[in-house]
Short mmCIF file of C-alpha atoms and ligand atoms in Angstrom, two decimals:
data_model
loop_
_atom_site.label_atom_id
_atom_site.label_comp_id
_atom_site.label_asym_id
_atom_site.label_seq_id
_atom_site.Cartn_x
_atom_site.Cartn_y
_atom_site.Cartn_z
CA UNK A 1 -23.73 -204.56 163.17
CA UNK A 2 -23.34 -202.32 166.14
CA UNK A 3 -19.93 -202.30 167.47
CA UNK A 4 -20.10 -200.26 170.70
CA UNK A 5 -21.30 -203.02 172.98
CA UNK A 6 -20.10 -206.13 171.51
CA UNK A 7 -16.81 -206.34 173.58
CA UNK A 8 -17.15 -204.19 176.74
CA UNK A 9 -20.56 -204.91 178.04
CA UNK A 10 -20.59 -204.58 181.87
CA UNK A 11 -21.23 -208.16 183.05
CA UNK A 12 -22.94 -206.74 186.29
CA UNK A 13 -25.87 -205.74 184.07
CA UNK A 14 -26.75 -209.41 183.70
CA UNK A 15 -26.59 -210.58 187.31
CA UNK A 16 -30.13 -210.39 188.72
CA UNK A 17 -30.52 -208.84 192.19
CA UNK A 18 -33.73 -210.61 192.90
CA UNK A 19 -34.80 -214.21 192.27
CA UNK A 20 -34.59 -215.02 188.59
CA UNK A 21 -37.97 -216.47 188.56
CA UNK A 22 -39.47 -213.31 189.58
CA UNK A 23 -37.43 -211.31 187.07
CA UNK A 24 -38.82 -213.80 184.34
CA UNK A 25 -42.39 -213.40 185.89
CA UNK A 26 -42.20 -209.55 185.54
CA UNK A 27 -40.63 -209.72 182.19
CA UNK A 28 -43.25 -212.06 180.62
CA UNK A 29 -46.44 -211.09 182.46
CA UNK A 30 -46.35 -207.40 182.33
CA UNK A 31 -47.86 -205.75 179.00
CA UNK A 32 -45.42 -206.25 176.26
CA UNK A 33 -44.32 -203.48 173.80
CA UNK A 34 -45.90 -203.25 170.43
CA UNK A 35 -45.04 -201.33 167.18
CA UNK A 36 -41.83 -199.45 166.80
CA UNK A 37 -40.86 -199.89 170.59
CA UNK A 38 -41.08 -203.60 170.19
CA UNK A 39 -38.82 -203.31 167.03
CA UNK A 40 -36.31 -201.07 168.95
CA UNK A 41 -36.26 -203.43 171.89
CA UNK A 42 -35.54 -206.54 169.61
CA UNK A 43 -32.79 -204.43 167.80
CA UNK A 44 -31.11 -203.45 171.08
CA UNK A 45 -31.25 -207.05 172.52
CA UNK A 46 -29.91 -208.37 169.26
CA UNK A 47 -27.08 -206.00 169.29
CA UNK A 48 -26.33 -206.14 172.96
CA UNK A 49 -27.06 -202.46 173.47
CA UNK A 50 -28.00 -201.78 177.20
CA UNK A 51 -31.44 -200.44 177.25
CA UNK A 52 -33.86 -200.60 180.21
CA UNK A 53 -35.25 -203.92 180.92
CA UNK A 54 -38.95 -204.82 180.54
CA UNK A 55 -39.89 -204.23 184.35
CA UNK A 56 -38.52 -200.79 184.06
CA UNK A 57 -40.47 -200.17 180.91
CA UNK A 58 -43.68 -200.98 182.74
CA UNK A 59 -42.67 -198.76 185.72
CA UNK A 60 -41.78 -195.96 183.37
CA UNK A 61 -45.17 -196.37 181.69
CA UNK A 62 -46.84 -195.85 184.91
CA UNK A 63 -44.65 -193.09 186.07
CA UNK A 64 -45.11 -191.08 182.78
CA UNK A 65 -48.84 -191.64 182.60
CA UNK A 66 -49.35 -190.63 186.26
CA UNK A 67 -46.86 -187.71 186.47
CA UNK A 68 -47.18 -186.37 182.95
CA UNK A 69 -43.94 -184.36 183.49
CA UNK A 70 -43.78 -181.08 181.55
CA UNK A 71 -39.97 -181.18 181.13
CA UNK A 72 -37.92 -184.27 181.25
CA UNK A 73 -34.10 -184.57 181.00
CA UNK A 74 -32.30 -187.85 180.16
CA UNK A 75 -28.52 -188.48 180.32
CA UNK A 76 -27.91 -191.60 178.36
CA UNK A 77 -29.92 -191.78 175.03
CA UNK A 78 -28.30 -194.76 173.47
CA UNK A 79 -30.70 -195.63 170.49
CA UNK A 80 -33.61 -193.42 171.87
CA UNK A 81 -35.64 -196.39 173.27
CA UNK A 82 -36.51 -194.98 176.62
CA UNK A 83 -36.76 -191.38 175.34
CA UNK A 84 -39.45 -192.56 172.82
CA UNK A 85 -41.15 -194.63 175.70
CA UNK A 86 -41.45 -191.68 177.77
CA UNK A 87 -42.66 -189.61 174.86
CA UNK A 88 -45.32 -192.17 174.02
CA UNK A 89 -46.71 -192.25 177.57
CA UNK A 90 -46.51 -188.46 178.29
CA UNK A 91 -47.54 -186.70 175.08
CA UNK A 92 -47.27 -183.27 176.40
CA UNK A 93 -43.65 -183.76 177.78
CA UNK A 94 -40.64 -182.16 176.20
CA UNK A 95 -37.70 -184.29 176.43
CA UNK A 96 -33.99 -183.37 176.28
CA UNK A 97 -31.73 -186.20 175.99
CA UNK A 98 -27.92 -186.36 176.13
CA UNK A 99 -25.75 -188.91 174.37
CA UNK A 100 -21.94 -188.65 173.40
CA UNK A 101 -21.32 -192.02 171.50
CA UNK A 102 -21.20 -191.37 167.74
CA UNK A 103 -22.44 -194.64 166.77
CA UNK A 104 -25.48 -194.34 169.19
CA UNK A 105 -25.94 -190.81 168.08
CA UNK A 106 -26.35 -191.95 164.46
CA UNK A 107 -29.05 -194.52 165.42
CA UNK A 108 -30.70 -192.18 167.80
CA UNK A 109 -31.02 -189.67 165.04
CA UNK A 110 -32.70 -192.17 162.70
CA UNK A 111 -35.03 -193.45 165.34
CA UNK A 112 -36.08 -189.99 166.45
CA UNK A 113 -36.70 -188.77 162.88
CA UNK A 114 -38.91 -191.76 162.26
CA UNK A 115 -40.76 -192.29 165.46
CA UNK A 116 -40.81 -189.04 167.50
CA UNK A 117 -44.17 -188.06 165.80
CA UNK A 118 -45.10 -185.33 168.11
CA UNK A 119 -41.61 -183.85 168.00
CA UNK A 120 -41.16 -184.04 171.75
CA UNK A 121 -37.51 -185.06 171.97
CA UNK A 122 -34.41 -182.83 171.48
CA UNK A 123 -31.26 -184.87 171.11
CA UNK A 124 -28.22 -183.09 172.78
CA UNK A 125 -25.00 -184.35 171.40
CA UNK A 126 -21.98 -184.46 173.48
CA UNK A 127 -20.46 -185.10 176.88
CA UNK A 128 -23.11 -184.67 179.58
CA UNK A 129 -20.83 -182.62 181.87
CA UNK A 130 -20.24 -180.05 179.10
CA UNK A 131 -23.88 -179.74 178.12
CA UNK A 132 -25.60 -179.85 181.50
CA UNK A 133 -24.38 -176.20 182.50
CA UNK A 134 -26.22 -174.70 179.47
CA UNK A 135 -29.62 -176.14 180.37
CA UNK A 136 -32.03 -173.89 182.18
CA UNK A 137 -31.88 -173.98 186.06
CA UNK A 138 -35.04 -174.98 187.92
CA UNK A 139 -36.53 -176.36 184.82
CA UNK A 140 -37.01 -180.18 184.78
CA UNK A 141 -39.77 -182.13 186.69
CA UNK A 142 -38.28 -185.55 185.86
CA UNK A 143 -34.70 -186.61 185.23
CA UNK A 144 -33.59 -190.14 184.10
CA UNK A 145 -29.74 -190.62 184.62
CA UNK A 146 -28.79 -193.84 182.63
CA UNK A 147 -24.98 -193.21 181.63
CA UNK A 148 -21.68 -194.13 183.08
CA UNK A 149 -22.46 -195.25 186.57
CA UNK A 150 -19.08 -193.89 188.27
CA UNK A 151 -20.09 -190.37 187.02
CA UNK A 152 -23.58 -190.23 188.63
CA UNK A 153 -22.07 -188.45 191.71
CA UNK A 154 -20.13 -186.10 189.54
CA UNK A 155 -23.31 -185.21 187.50
CA UNK A 156 -25.57 -184.85 190.57
CA UNK A 157 -24.62 -181.23 191.71
CA UNK A 158 -25.27 -179.89 188.22
CA UNK A 159 -28.48 -181.99 187.72
CA UNK A 160 -29.94 -180.88 191.08
CA UNK A 161 -29.46 -177.15 189.82
CA UNK A 162 -31.62 -178.05 186.71
CA UNK A 163 -34.48 -179.77 188.51
CA UNK A 164 -37.41 -177.89 190.11
CA UNK A 165 -38.26 -178.36 193.84
CA UNK A 166 -40.60 -181.33 193.93
CA UNK A 167 -38.96 -182.87 190.89
CA UNK A 168 -38.06 -186.48 190.70
CA UNK A 169 -34.58 -187.88 189.39
CA UNK A 170 -34.47 -191.52 188.70
CA UNK A 171 -30.96 -193.24 188.52
CA UNK A 172 -30.62 -196.63 186.88
CA UNK A 173 -28.23 -199.44 187.70
CA UNK A 174 -27.14 -198.62 191.05
CA UNK A 175 -26.70 -202.07 192.78
CA UNK A 176 -24.25 -203.29 190.22
CA UNK A 177 -25.33 -206.91 190.60
CA UNK A 178 -25.15 -206.74 194.42
CA UNK A 179 -21.49 -205.47 194.65
CA UNK A 180 -22.60 -202.23 196.33
CA UNK A 181 -23.39 -204.23 199.46
CA UNK A 182 -19.97 -205.75 199.84
CA UNK A 183 -16.66 -204.68 201.10
CA UNK A 184 -14.36 -203.09 198.47
CA UNK A 185 -11.76 -205.92 198.94
CA UNK A 186 -14.17 -208.16 197.46
CA UNK A 187 -14.72 -206.11 194.36
CA UNK A 188 -13.01 -206.98 191.09
CA UNK A 189 -10.23 -204.26 190.39
CA UNK A 190 -11.92 -203.31 187.08
CA UNK A 191 -15.17 -202.49 188.85
CA UNK A 192 -13.90 -200.49 191.61
CA UNK A 193 -14.17 -197.07 190.14
CA UNK A 194 -17.99 -197.67 189.66
CA UNK A 195 -18.10 -198.96 193.26
CA UNK A 196 -16.57 -195.95 194.69
CA UNK A 197 -18.52 -193.54 192.55
CA UNK A 198 -21.82 -195.35 193.72
CA UNK A 199 -20.60 -195.31 197.40
CA UNK A 200 -20.29 -191.56 197.16
CA UNK A 201 -23.57 -191.33 195.55
CA UNK A 202 -25.26 -193.14 198.38
CA UNK A 203 -23.33 -191.06 201.17
CA UNK A 204 -24.43 -187.92 199.44
CA UNK A 205 -28.10 -188.92 198.89
CA UNK A 206 -29.70 -191.62 200.88
CA UNK A 207 -29.92 -190.00 204.31
CA UNK A 208 -29.87 -186.34 203.06
CA UNK A 209 -32.90 -184.39 204.55
CA UNK A 210 -32.78 -182.02 201.42
CA UNK A 211 -33.70 -185.12 199.28
CA UNK A 212 -36.26 -187.92 199.76
CA UNK A 213 -34.69 -191.08 198.64
CA UNK A 214 -35.84 -194.61 197.68
CA UNK A 215 -34.07 -197.70 196.49
CA UNK A 216 -36.13 -200.10 194.28
CA UNK A 217 -34.65 -203.57 193.53
CA UNK A 218 -35.88 -203.37 189.98
CA UNK A 219 -33.46 -204.19 186.97
CA UNK A 220 -30.11 -203.46 188.42
CA UNK A 221 -31.58 -201.23 191.10
CA UNK A 222 -33.07 -197.72 190.73
CA UNK A 223 -32.40 -194.89 193.11
CA UNK A 224 -35.24 -192.32 193.27
CA UNK A 225 -34.60 -188.94 194.50
CA UNK A 226 -36.94 -186.15 195.14
CA UNK A 227 -35.53 -182.57 195.33
CA UNK A 228 -37.06 -181.02 198.42
CA UNK A 229 -35.42 -177.66 198.74
CA UNK A 230 -33.98 -175.18 196.36
CA UNK A 231 -30.19 -175.44 197.51
CA UNK A 232 -29.50 -179.17 198.02
CA UNK A 233 -26.50 -179.67 200.37
CA UNK A 234 -24.82 -182.91 199.20
CA UNK A 235 -22.37 -182.86 202.19
CA UNK A 236 -20.16 -185.15 200.11
CA UNK A 237 -17.86 -187.41 202.28
CA UNK A 238 -14.45 -188.43 201.07
CA UNK A 239 -14.35 -192.02 200.23
C1 SAM B 301 -27.43 -197.70 179.19
S1 SAM B 301 -27.31 -196.67 177.77
C2 SAM B 301 -28.79 -195.66 177.67
C3 SAM B 301 -29.92 -196.42 177.45
C4 SAM B 301 -31.33 -195.72 177.25
N1 SAM B 301 -31.44 -194.84 178.39
C5 SAM B 301 -32.38 -196.74 177.19
O1 SAM B 301 -32.92 -197.30 178.11
O2 SAM B 301 -32.90 -196.71 176.10
C6 SAM B 301 -26.13 -195.41 178.48
C7 SAM B 301 -25.83 -194.39 177.32
O3 SAM B 301 -25.03 -193.28 177.96
C8 SAM B 301 -24.08 -192.87 177.16
N2 SAM B 301 -23.32 -192.03 177.97
C9 SAM B 301 -22.44 -192.56 179.08
N3 SAM B 301 -21.71 -191.60 179.66
C10 SAM B 301 -22.15 -190.36 179.06
C11 SAM B 301 -21.66 -189.11 179.28
N4 SAM B 301 -20.74 -188.66 180.15
N5 SAM B 301 -22.19 -188.13 178.35
C12 SAM B 301 -23.10 -188.48 177.49
N6 SAM B 301 -23.56 -189.75 177.18
C13 SAM B 301 -23.04 -190.65 178.02
C14 SAM B 301 -23.41 -194.08 176.57
O4 SAM B 301 -22.74 -193.77 175.37
C15 SAM B 301 -24.73 -194.98 176.37
O5 SAM B 301 -25.26 -194.73 175.04
#
């Protein structure tokens, strides 16, 4: 029994941002996982561990097979599901993935030992903000940020140093079940730190000429950012 997610799961993760029938259609009609990825997916669902949903799995397959990024950074490993999915679909990639939760680290270590057959994945254990500065600058072609939502804006300046010009950053769960489009007065008090963090992220990125941004209404929303210049000016507005 996994304890981390039984009590404190974020309810926004289960509020679809597009028509539920379309979500069901995407989840049932796109090619399903097989083998160990299916087993890991089933385990995560059973234990309430938040992993990327199936439509995002299919999108990542496509991205990985098309881009074949040489160096990938992931923030938020959980049990290693998305890291192993990326490794499976991009056999030449080297993946560094960061996780701080001891229970998740135990499961990730086990799963990587069993299923990372090409030894593509390095598990970096600890708090992302402490580990990021030690990673090489201008190194990564692809970054997947899937950790604490309020902290994306805190990690982003450091992440941008680590990404090559032309590299792609994918940030997960940015619509918070639609809350981001509402006024703060309508947001539950317990969700306001995430709301504020995401608004700062949008202010700094969506209309920034140093980046090319796209919002995709998939899962709970993906923000895609291309790094266009060496020194990205985030011009963060106070919120
Ligand atoms: C949504 S889960 C990751 C799921 C995984 N990407 C997948 O789809 O298979 C988010 C993970 O990020 C980790 N996390 C959150 N904030 C973090 C931080 N500041 N540093 C390191 N890990 C963090 C959590 O412990 C959690 O396991």
